[in-house]
């Protein structure tokens, strides 16, 4: 299981990517990871996002693309700081706190 | 649907009902509802209710103007750290008129909001964002190591920074960032520039323009003395010196994609992909930013006196939600002529010409 969080927009307009592969985690952490992913219900979101722009009440909000690779085809969902559900926010914070994560800044 | 997800726990029925009356009721119902909202003993913070109403009813402050209660406070700072971390506004940390507290982020947000308020009042005779004294609300310590600051349609929100992109504590340390966020509020209440593609890049540019002007005003700098940087010293040093350079777009940090000329306009779709930045709003803002820096420098003196005055009048009276670069440029040329003379008009025209926008 691999989770890829891409963030863009925001005050800085910078694009970053954070990856976490469950295989790099010790067993208890891998279980926590699986639990946090399950609670985020990413798979229940539509796999293909509508291209219509959302209501924009929050200038400088971050844009999120969260992609989960398990056994089947990858599931990808998109949010903003305005629409990010609490359990997805918790998942993102959990991943951000893991030393095993791999971060990069995209040009 | 997802906009209230995770926030529903804080819902309280009576103010919501009053809120609906305040929005949909007859003028008399509206007035009564707003008065009740403001005086209810059950409501510790009218602002918290207003902010929540904005989210639950999908309102923005523009729709609340006209029946907003005259605030007793110019500004208030809230702390998100102690209250769920993403529940806005959080716990009140410093009220208007109170002395500094121990938390540096609270005091920085307080001082920066105050300086921005005074700039708009003293330079352009504007009483707060709506012109009639809207209380400026800020929440600090949003999220955990959150690498962003934004305007949520009714207040400013600041993260602490992770120390990997933004320096820890960097986001509230920068006066131009604070003024940038507050100016999003003015834009929302005036031109209403849609946050997408060119109109979004204009929205971003006006925030950078007045962000920079508030900084220049506080430092008493002339256009020639200004650094024309936004968010200097708040990124981690390895990434670069600042978020944006208005005079030399594309040079502020490694990976800065801002163009300074229409020839290099980055045409991105607005499709919610983080890589596309709402159609390049933080990217193509480099073009109007460059035009402003060139115009202000050529006009000479203090940037807020001529260039800023022209741009302020254009933002608040001449644009519409879907205005594009050429329309904004023409408006600045027209206003330069009506406020000053043909000399200033020519300078503004030439600044836009230099960045490839025809007027
Ligand atoms: Zn902005």
Coordinates of C-alpha atoms and ligand atoms in Angstrom, one line a residue:
Chain A
X1 CA 0.0 0.0 0.0
X2 CA 1.4 3.4 -1.0
X3 CA -0.1 6.8 -0.4
X4 CA 1.0 9.9 -2.4
X5 CA -0.1 13.3 -1.3
X6 CA 0.5 16.1 -3.7
X7 CA -0.1 19.7 -2.5
X8 CA -0.2 22.8 -4.6
X9 CA -1.6 26.3 -4.7
X10 CA -1.5 27.9 -1.3
X11 CA 0.0 31.3 -0.5
X12 CA 3.3 30.1 -2.0
X13 CA 1.9 28.4 -5.2
X14 CA 4.5 25.7 -4.6
X15 CA 3.9 22.0 -5.6
X16 CA 5.1 19.3 -3.2
X17 CA 4.8 15.6 -3.1
X18 CA 4.8 13.3 0.0
X19 CA 4.9 9.5 -0.4
X20 CA 4.6 6.8 2.1
X21 CA 5.0 3.1 1.4
X22 CA 3.6 0.8 4.0
X23 CA 6.4 -1.6 3.3
X24 CA 8.9 0.9 4.8
X25 CA 7.0 1.0 8.1
X26 CA 7.5 -1.2 11.2
X27 CA 4.5 -3.5 11.7
X28 CA 2.6 -1.5 14.4
X29 CA 3.0 1.7 12.4
X30 CA 1.8 -0.1 9.2
X31 CA -1.3 -1.2 11.1
X32 CA -1.9 2.4 12.2
X33 CA -1.4 3.6 8.6
X34 CA -3.9 1.0 7.3
X35 CA -6.4 2.2 10.0
X36 CA -5.9 5.9 9.2
X37 CA -6.4 5.1 5.4
X38 CA -9.5 3.1 6.1
X39 CA -11.0 5.9 8.2
X40 CA -10.3 8.4 5.4
X41 CA -12.7 6.4 3.1
X42 CA -10.6 7.4 0.0
X43 CA -11.9 4.4 -2.0
X44 CA -15.5 5.5 -1.5
X45 CA -14.8 8.8 -3.3
X46 CA -15.3 9.0 -7.0
X47 CA -12.1 7.8 -8.8
X48 CA -12.3 10.5 -11.4
X49 CA -12.8 14.0 -10.2
X50 CA -15.0 16.5 -11.9
X51 CA -13.1 19.2 -13.7
X52 CA -15.6 21.9 -12.8
X53 CA -13.9 24.4 -10.4
X54 CA -15.2 24.3 -6.8
X55 CA -16.7 27.4 -5.1
X56 CA -13.7 29.5 -4.3
X57 CA -14.3 31.2 -1.0
X58 CA -10.8 30.5 0.3
X59 CA -8.1 32.3 -1.6
X60 CA -4.6 30.7 -1.0
X61 CA -6.2 27.5 0.2
X62 CA -4.0 24.5 -0.6
X63 CA -5.1 22.1 -3.3
X64 CA -4.6 18.3 -2.5
X65 CA -4.4 15.3 -4.7
X66 CA -4.3 12.1 -2.6
X67 CA -3.6 8.9 -4.4
X68 CA -3.8 5.4 -2.9
X69 CA -2.2 2.4 -4.5
X70 CA -3.2 -1.0 -3.2
X71 CA -3.8 -4.2 -5.1
X72 CA -6.3 -2.7 -7.6
X73 CA -6.1 0.4 -9.7
X74 CA -5.0 3.5 -7.8
X75 CA -7.7 5.7 -6.2
X76 CA -7.1 9.4 -6.5
X77 CA -9.1 12.2 -4.8
X78 CA -8.8 15.9 -4.8
X79 CA -9.6 18.4 -2.1
X80 CA -8.8 22.0 -0.9
X81 CA -8.2 23.3 2.6
X82 CA -11.9 24.2 2.5
X83 CA -13.2 20.8 1.5
X84 CA -10.7 18.4 3.1
X85 CA -12.7 16.0 5.4
X86 CA -11.5 15.7 9.0
X87 CA -10.4 12.1 8.6
X88 CA -8.4 12.8 5.5
X89 CA -6.8 15.7 7.3
X90 CA -5.8 13.4 10.1
X91 CA -4.4 10.9 7.6
X92 CA -2.3 13.7 6.0
X93 CA -1.0 14.8 9.4
X94 CA -0.2 11.2 10.3
X95 CA 1.8 10.7 7.1
X96 CA 3.6 14.1 7.6
X97 CA 4.7 12.9 11.0
X98 CA 6.4 9.7 9.8
X99 CA 10.1 9.7 9.3
X100 CA 9.8 7.1 6.5
X101 CA 7.9 9.4 4.2
X102 CA 9.7 10.7 1.1
X103 CA 9.2 14.4 0.2
X104 CA 10.0 16.3 -2.9
X105 CA 9.3 19.7 -4.3
X106 CA 8.2 19.7 -7.9
X107 CA 9.6 22.3 -10.3
Chain B
X1 CA -21.7 18.8 1.3
X2 CA -18.2 18.2 2.5
X3 CA -17.7 21.8 3.5
X4 CA -19.3 21.3 7.0
X5 CA -17.8 17.8 7.4
X6 CA -16.2 17.4 10.7
X7 CA -17.5 20.8 11.9
X8 CA -21.1 19.8 12.4
X9 CA -20.4 19.1 16.1
X10 CA -20.1 22.8 16.8
X11 CA -23.5 23.6 15.4
X12 CA -25.9 25.4 17.6
X13 CA -29.5 25.7 16.4
X14 CA -30.8 29.1 17.5
X15 CA -28.1 31.3 15.9
X16 CA -28.3 29.2 12.8
X17 CA -32.0 30.0 12.6
X18 CA -31.4 33.6 13.3
X19 CA -28.7 33.5 10.7
X20 CA -31.1 32.3 8.1
X21 CA -33.5 35.1 9.0
X22 CA -30.6 37.5 8.8
X23 CA -30.0 36.4 5.3
X24 CA -33.4 35.5 3.9
X25 CA -35.8 37.5 6.0
X26 CA -37.5 40.7 5.4
X27 CA -35.4 43.8 6.2
X28 CA -37.2 44.0 9.6
X29 CA -36.5 40.3 10.3
X30 CA -32.9 40.8 9.3
X31 CA -32.4 43.7 11.6
X32 CA -34.0 41.9 14.5
X33 CA -32.1 38.7 13.8
X34 CA -28.8 40.4 13.7
X35 CA -29.5 42.3 16.9
X36 CA -30.4 39.0 18.6
X37 CA -27.3 37.3 17.3
X38 CA -25.2 40.1 18.6
X39 CA -26.7 40.3 22.1
X40 CA -27.5 36.6 22.9
X41 CA -25.9 35.7 26.2
X42 CA -25.4 32.2 24.9
X43 CA -23.1 33.4 22.3
X44 CA -19.6 34.0 23.7
X45 CA -18.3 35.3 20.4
X46 CA -20.5 36.8 17.8
X47 CA -17.6 36.5 15.4
X48 CA -17.5 32.8 15.9
X49 CA -21.1 32.5 15.1
X50 CA -20.7 34.8 12.1
X51 CA -17.8 32.7 10.8
X52 CA -19.7 29.5 11.3
X53 CA -22.8 30.9 9.6
X54 CA -20.6 31.9 6.7
X55 CA -19.5 28.3 6.4
X56 CA -22.8 26.5 7.1
X57 CA -24.9 28.8 4.9
X58 CA -22.1 29.1 2.3
X59 CA -22.0 32.9 2.8
X60 CA -19.1 35.2 2.4
X61 CA -18.6 38.5 4.2
X62 CA -19.9 40.3 1.1
X63 CA -23.3 38.9 1.7
X64 CA -23.2 39.8 5.4
X65 CA -22.3 43.4 4.7
X66 CA -25.1 45.9 5.4
X67 CA -26.4 44.1 8.4
X68 CA -23.2 43.4 10.1
X69 CA -23.2 44.7 13.7
X70 CA -20.9 47.6 14.3
X71 CA -18.0 46.0 16.0
X72 CA -16.6 47.3 19.2
X73 CA -13.3 45.8 18.3
X74 CA -11.0 46.6 15.5
X75 CA -9.4 43.2 15.5
X76 CA -9.2 40.0 17.5
X77 CA -6.6 37.2 17.4
X78 CA -7.6 33.6 18.1
X79 CA -5.5 30.6 18.9
X80 CA -6.3 27.3 17.1
X81 CA -3.8 25.3 19.0
X82 CA -5.9 24.6 22.0
X83 CA -9.2 23.9 20.2
X84 CA -9.1 21.0 17.8
X85 CA -6.5 22.7 15.6
X86 CA -8.7 23.2 12.6
X87 CA -11.8 24.5 14.3
X88 CA -12.1 28.2 13.3
X89 CA -11.7 30.6 14.8
X90 CA -10.5 28.8 18.0
X91 CA -9.9 30.3 21.4
X92 CA -9.6 34.1 21.8
X93 CA -6.0 34.9 22.5
X94 CA -5.8 38.6 22.4
X95 CA -8.6 41.1 22.2
X96 CA -8.5 44.6 20.7
X97 CA -6.7 47.0 23.0
X98 CA -5.1 44.3 25.1
X99 CA -1.4 44.3 25.8
X100 CA 0.9 41.8 24.2
X101 CA 0.7 38.2 25.3
X102 CA 3.5 35.6 25.5
X103 CA 2.7 33.9 22.2
X104 CA 4.7 35.6 19.5
X105 CA 2.4 34.4 16.6
X106 CA -0.6 36.0 18.4
X107 CA 1.3 39.4 18.7
X108 CA 2.6 39.3 15.2
X109 CA -0.9 38.7 13.8
X110 CA -2.2 41.5 16.0
X111 CA 0.5 44.0 15.0
X112 CA 0.3 43.0 11.3
X113 CA -3.5 43.3 11.1
X114 CA -3.3 46.6 13.0
X115 CA -0.6 48.0 10.6
X116 CA -2.7 46.9 7.6
X117 CA -5.8 48.5 9.1
X118 CA -4.0 51.8 9.7
X119 CA -2.5 51.7 6.2
X120 CA -5.9 51.5 4.5
X121 CA -7.4 54.0 6.9
X122 CA -4.6 56.6 6.7
X123 CA -3.7 56.3 3.0
X124 CA -7.0 55.5 1.3
X125 CA -9.5 56.5 4.0
X126 CA -10.9 53.0 4.1
X127 CA -12.3 51.8 7.4
X128 CA -11.4 48.1 7.4
X129 CA -12.1 45.6 4.7
X130 CA -15.8 46.6 4.1
X131 CA -15.2 50.3 4.6
X132 CA -17.5 50.3 7.7
X133 CA -15.3 48.8 10.3
X134 CA -15.5 45.1 9.9
X135 CA -13.6 43.4 12.7
X136 CA -10.4 41.8 11.5
X137 CA -10.3 38.2 12.8
X138 CA -7.1 36.1 12.7
X139 CA -6.5 32.5 13.8
X140 CA -2.9 31.4 14.4
X141 CA -1.5 27.9 15.0
X142 CA -3.9 26.4 12.5
X143 CA -3.3 22.7 11.9
X144 CA -0.1 20.9 12.8
X145 CA 3.1 22.3 11.1
X146 CA 0.7 23.7 8.5
X147 CA 2.7 25.2 5.6
X148 CA 0.2 27.8 4.5
X149 CA -1.8 30.9 5.3
X150 CA -5.2 31.7 3.7
X151 CA -8.3 33.9 3.8
X152 CA -11.4 31.8 4.4
X153 CA -14.0 34.3 3.2
X154 CA -14.4 35.8 6.6
X155 CA -11.0 35.7 8.4
X156 CA -7.3 35.1 8.2
X157 CA -5.8 31.7 9.0
X158 CA -2.1 31.1 9.7
X159 CA -0.2 27.8 10.1
X160 CA 3.0 27.4 12.1
X161 CA 5.0 26.2 9.1
X162 CA 6.7 22.7 9.1
X163 CA 10.3 23.9 9.0
X164 CA 10.6 22.0 5.7
X165 CA 9.0 24.6 3.4
X166 CA 8.1 27.6 5.6
X167 CA 10.3 28.4 8.6
X168 CA 8.6 27.6 11.9
X169 CA 6.7 30.8 12.9
X170 CA 7.5 32.4 9.5
X171 CA 4.0 32.9 8.2
X172 CA 3.0 35.5 10.9
X173 CA 6.4 37.2 10.9
X174 CA 5.9 38.7 7.5
X175 CA 3.9 41.9 7.4
X176 CA 3.4 41.7 3.6
X177 CA 1.9 38.2 4.0
X178 CA -0.6 39.5 6.6
X179 CA -1.5 42.4 4.3
X180 CA -1.7 40.0 1.4
X181 CA -4.3 37.9 3.2
X182 CA -6.3 40.9 4.3
X183 CA -6.4 42.4 0.8
X184 CA -8.1 39.2 -0.3
X185 CA -10.9 40.3 1.9
X186 CA -11.1 43.7 0.2
X187 CA -11.0 42.2 -3.2
X188 CA -13.8 39.8 -2.3
X189 CA -15.9 42.8 -1.1
X190 CA -15.1 45.1 -4.1
X191 CA -14.0 43.7 -7.5
X192 CA -14.9 40.2 -6.5
X193 CA -12.2 38.8 -8.9
X194 CA -12.9 35.1 -9.6
X195 CA -10.1 33.0 -8.2
X196 CA -9.3 31.3 -11.5
X197 CA -6.9 32.0 -14.4
X198 CA -6.4 35.7 -15.3
X199 CA -9.0 37.1 -12.9
X200 CA -7.5 34.9 -10.2
X201 CA -4.0 36.1 -11.1
X202 CA -5.2 39.7 -10.8
X203 CA -6.8 38.8 -7.4
X204 CA -3.4 37.4 -6.4
X205 CA -1.5 40.4 -7.8
X206 CA -3.6 43.0 -5.9
X207 CA -2.8 41.1 -2.7
X208 CA 0.9 41.2 -3.5
X209 CA 0.7 44.9 -4.5
X210 CA -0.9 46.0 -1.3
X211 CA 1.1 43.5 0.7
X212 CA 4.2 45.2 -0.5
X213 CA 2.8 48.7 -0.1
X214 CA 1.9 48.0 3.6
X215 CA 5.5 46.9 4.1
X216 CA 6.9 49.9 2.3
X217 CA 4.7 52.2 4.2
X218 CA 5.7 50.7 7.5
X219 CA 9.4 51.1 6.5
X220 CA 8.8 54.6 5.0
X221 CA 10.5 53.4 1.8
X222 CA 10.3 55.0 -1.6
X223 CA 9.6 52.9 -4.7
X224 CA 13.4 53.0 -5.4
X225 CA 14.3 51.8 -2.0
X226 CA 11.7 48.9 -1.8
X227 CA 12.9 45.3 -2.3
X228 CA 9.6 44.4 -4.1
X229 CA 9.8 41.0 -2.5
X230 CA 6.8 39.1 -0.9
X231 CA 7.4 37.0 2.1
X232 CA 11.1 37.6 2.4
X233 CA 12.9 35.3 4.8
X234 CA 10.0 33.1 5.6
X235 CA 10.9 30.0 3.5
X236 CA 13.6 27.7 4.7
X237 CA 16.9 29.1 3.4
X238 CA 17.6 26.1 1.2
X239 CA 14.5 26.9 -0.9
X240 CA 15.1 30.6 -1.4
X241 CA 14.9 34.2 -0.2
X242 CA 11.2 34.9 -0.7
X243 CA 7.9 33.8 -2.2
X244 CA 7.8 36.2 -5.0
X245 CA 9.7 39.1 -6.6
X246 CA 7.6 41.7 -8.1
X247 CA 10.4 43.5 -9.9
X248 CA 12.1 40.3 -11.1
X249 CA 9.3 37.6 -11.3
X250 CA 10.6 34.0 -11.3
X251 CA 13.7 34.7 -9.2
X252 CA 12.4 34.5 -5.7
X253 CA 13.1 30.8 -4.9
X254 CA 14.3 27.7 -6.7
X255 CA 11.4 26.5 -8.7
X256 CA 9.7 30.0 -8.9
X257 CA 7.7 29.7 -12.2
X258 CA 6.5 33.3 -12.3
X259 CA 6.6 35.0 -15.7
X260 CA 7.2 38.8 -15.9
X261 CA 5.9 39.2 -19.5
X262 CA 2.9 38.0 -21.5
X263 CA 5.2 36.1 -23.9
X264 CA 5.9 33.7 -21.0
X265 CA 2.3 33.5 -19.7
X266 CA 1.7 30.0 -18.3
X267 CA -1.6 28.7 -19.6
X268 CA -2.8 26.1 -17.1
X269 CA -6.2 24.5 -16.9
X270 CA -8.3 25.2 -13.8
X271 CA -9.2 21.6 -12.9
X272 CA -8.4 21.1 -9.2
X273 CA -5.1 19.6 -9.9
X274 CA -2.6 20.9 -7.3
X275 CA 0.0 21.4 -10.1
X276 CA -2.3 23.8 -11.9
X277 CA -2.9 26.3 -9.1
X278 CA -6.4 27.3 -10.1
X279 CA -5.2 28.0 -13.6
X280 CA -1.9 29.5 -12.5
X281 CA -3.1 32.3 -10.2
X282 CA 0.1 32.4 -8.2
X283 CA 2.2 32.0 -11.3
X284 CA 0.8 34.6 -13.8
X285 CA 0.3 37.2 -11.1
X286 CA 4.0 37.8 -11.9
X287 CA 2.9 39.8 -15.0
X288 CA 0.6 42.4 -13.3
X289 CA 3.0 42.4 -10.3
X290 CA 5.9 43.4 -12.7
X291 CA 3.7 46.1 -14.3
X292 CA 3.0 47.6 -10.9
X293 CA 6.6 47.6 -9.7
X294 CA 7.7 49.2 -13.0
X295 CA 4.9 51.8 -12.9
X296 CA 5.6 52.7 -9.2
X297 CA 9.3 53.0 -9.8
X298 CA 8.8 55.2 -12.8
X299 CA 6.2 57.4 -11.1
X300 CA 8.8 57.8 -8.3
X301 CA 8.4 58.8 -4.7
X302 CA 6.4 56.7 -2.3
X303 CA 4.6 53.9 -4.2
X304 CA 1.3 54.2 -2.2
X305 CA 0.9 57.9 -3.2
X306 CA 0.5 57.5 -6.9
X307 CA 0.7 54.0 -8.2
X308 CA -1.0 52.6 -5.1
X309 CA -3.7 55.2 -5.3
X310 CA -4.4 54.3 -9.0
X311 CA -4.5 50.5 -8.3
X312 CA -6.6 51.0 -5.2
X313 CA -9.2 53.0 -7.1
X314 CA -9.2 50.4 -9.9
X315 CA -9.6 47.5 -7.5
X316 CA -12.4 49.1 -5.5
X317 CA -14.4 50.8 -8.3
X318 CA -13.5 49.7 -11.8
X319 CA -13.2 45.9 -12.0
X320 CA -15.8 43.1 -12.2
X321 CA -15.4 39.4 -11.2
X322 CA -14.3 38.2 -14.6
X323 CA -11.9 41.1 -15.5
X324 CA -8.9 40.0 -17.4
X325 CA -5.4 41.6 -17.6
X326 CA -6.1 43.9 -20.5
X327 CA -9.2 45.3 -18.8
X328 CA -7.4 45.9 -15.6
X329 CA -4.5 47.5 -17.4
X330 CA -6.8 49.9 -19.3
X331 CA -8.5 50.8 -16.1
X332 CA -5.2 51.8 -14.4
X333 CA -4.4 54.0 -17.4
X334 CA -7.8 55.6 -17.4
X335 CA -7.6 56.2 -13.6
X336 CA -4.1 57.5 -13.8
X337 CA -5.4 60.2 -16.2
X338 CA -8.4 61.1 -14.0
X339 CA -6.4 61.2 -10.7
X340 CA -3.3 62.8 -12.1
X341 CA -2.3 63.9 -15.6
X342 CA -1.2 62.6 -19.0
X343 CA 2.3 62.2 -17.7
X344 CA 1.3 59.6 -15.1
X345 CA -1.0 58.1 -17.7
X346 CA 1.9 57.6 -20.1
X347 CA 4.0 56.0 -17.4
X348 CA 1.3 53.5 -16.5
X349 CA 0.7 52.7 -20.1
X350 CA 4.4 52.1 -20.7
X351 CA 4.7 49.8 -17.6
X352 CA 2.0 47.5 -19.1
X353 CA 3.6 47.7 -22.5
X354 CA 6.8 46.6 -21.0
X355 CA 5.1 43.4 -19.7
X356 CA 3.3 42.8 -23.0
X357 CA -0.2 43.9 -22.0
X358 CA -1.8 46.3 -24.5
X359 CA -3.7 49.3 -23.3
Ligands
LIG1 ZN1 -3.2 35.1 -2.1

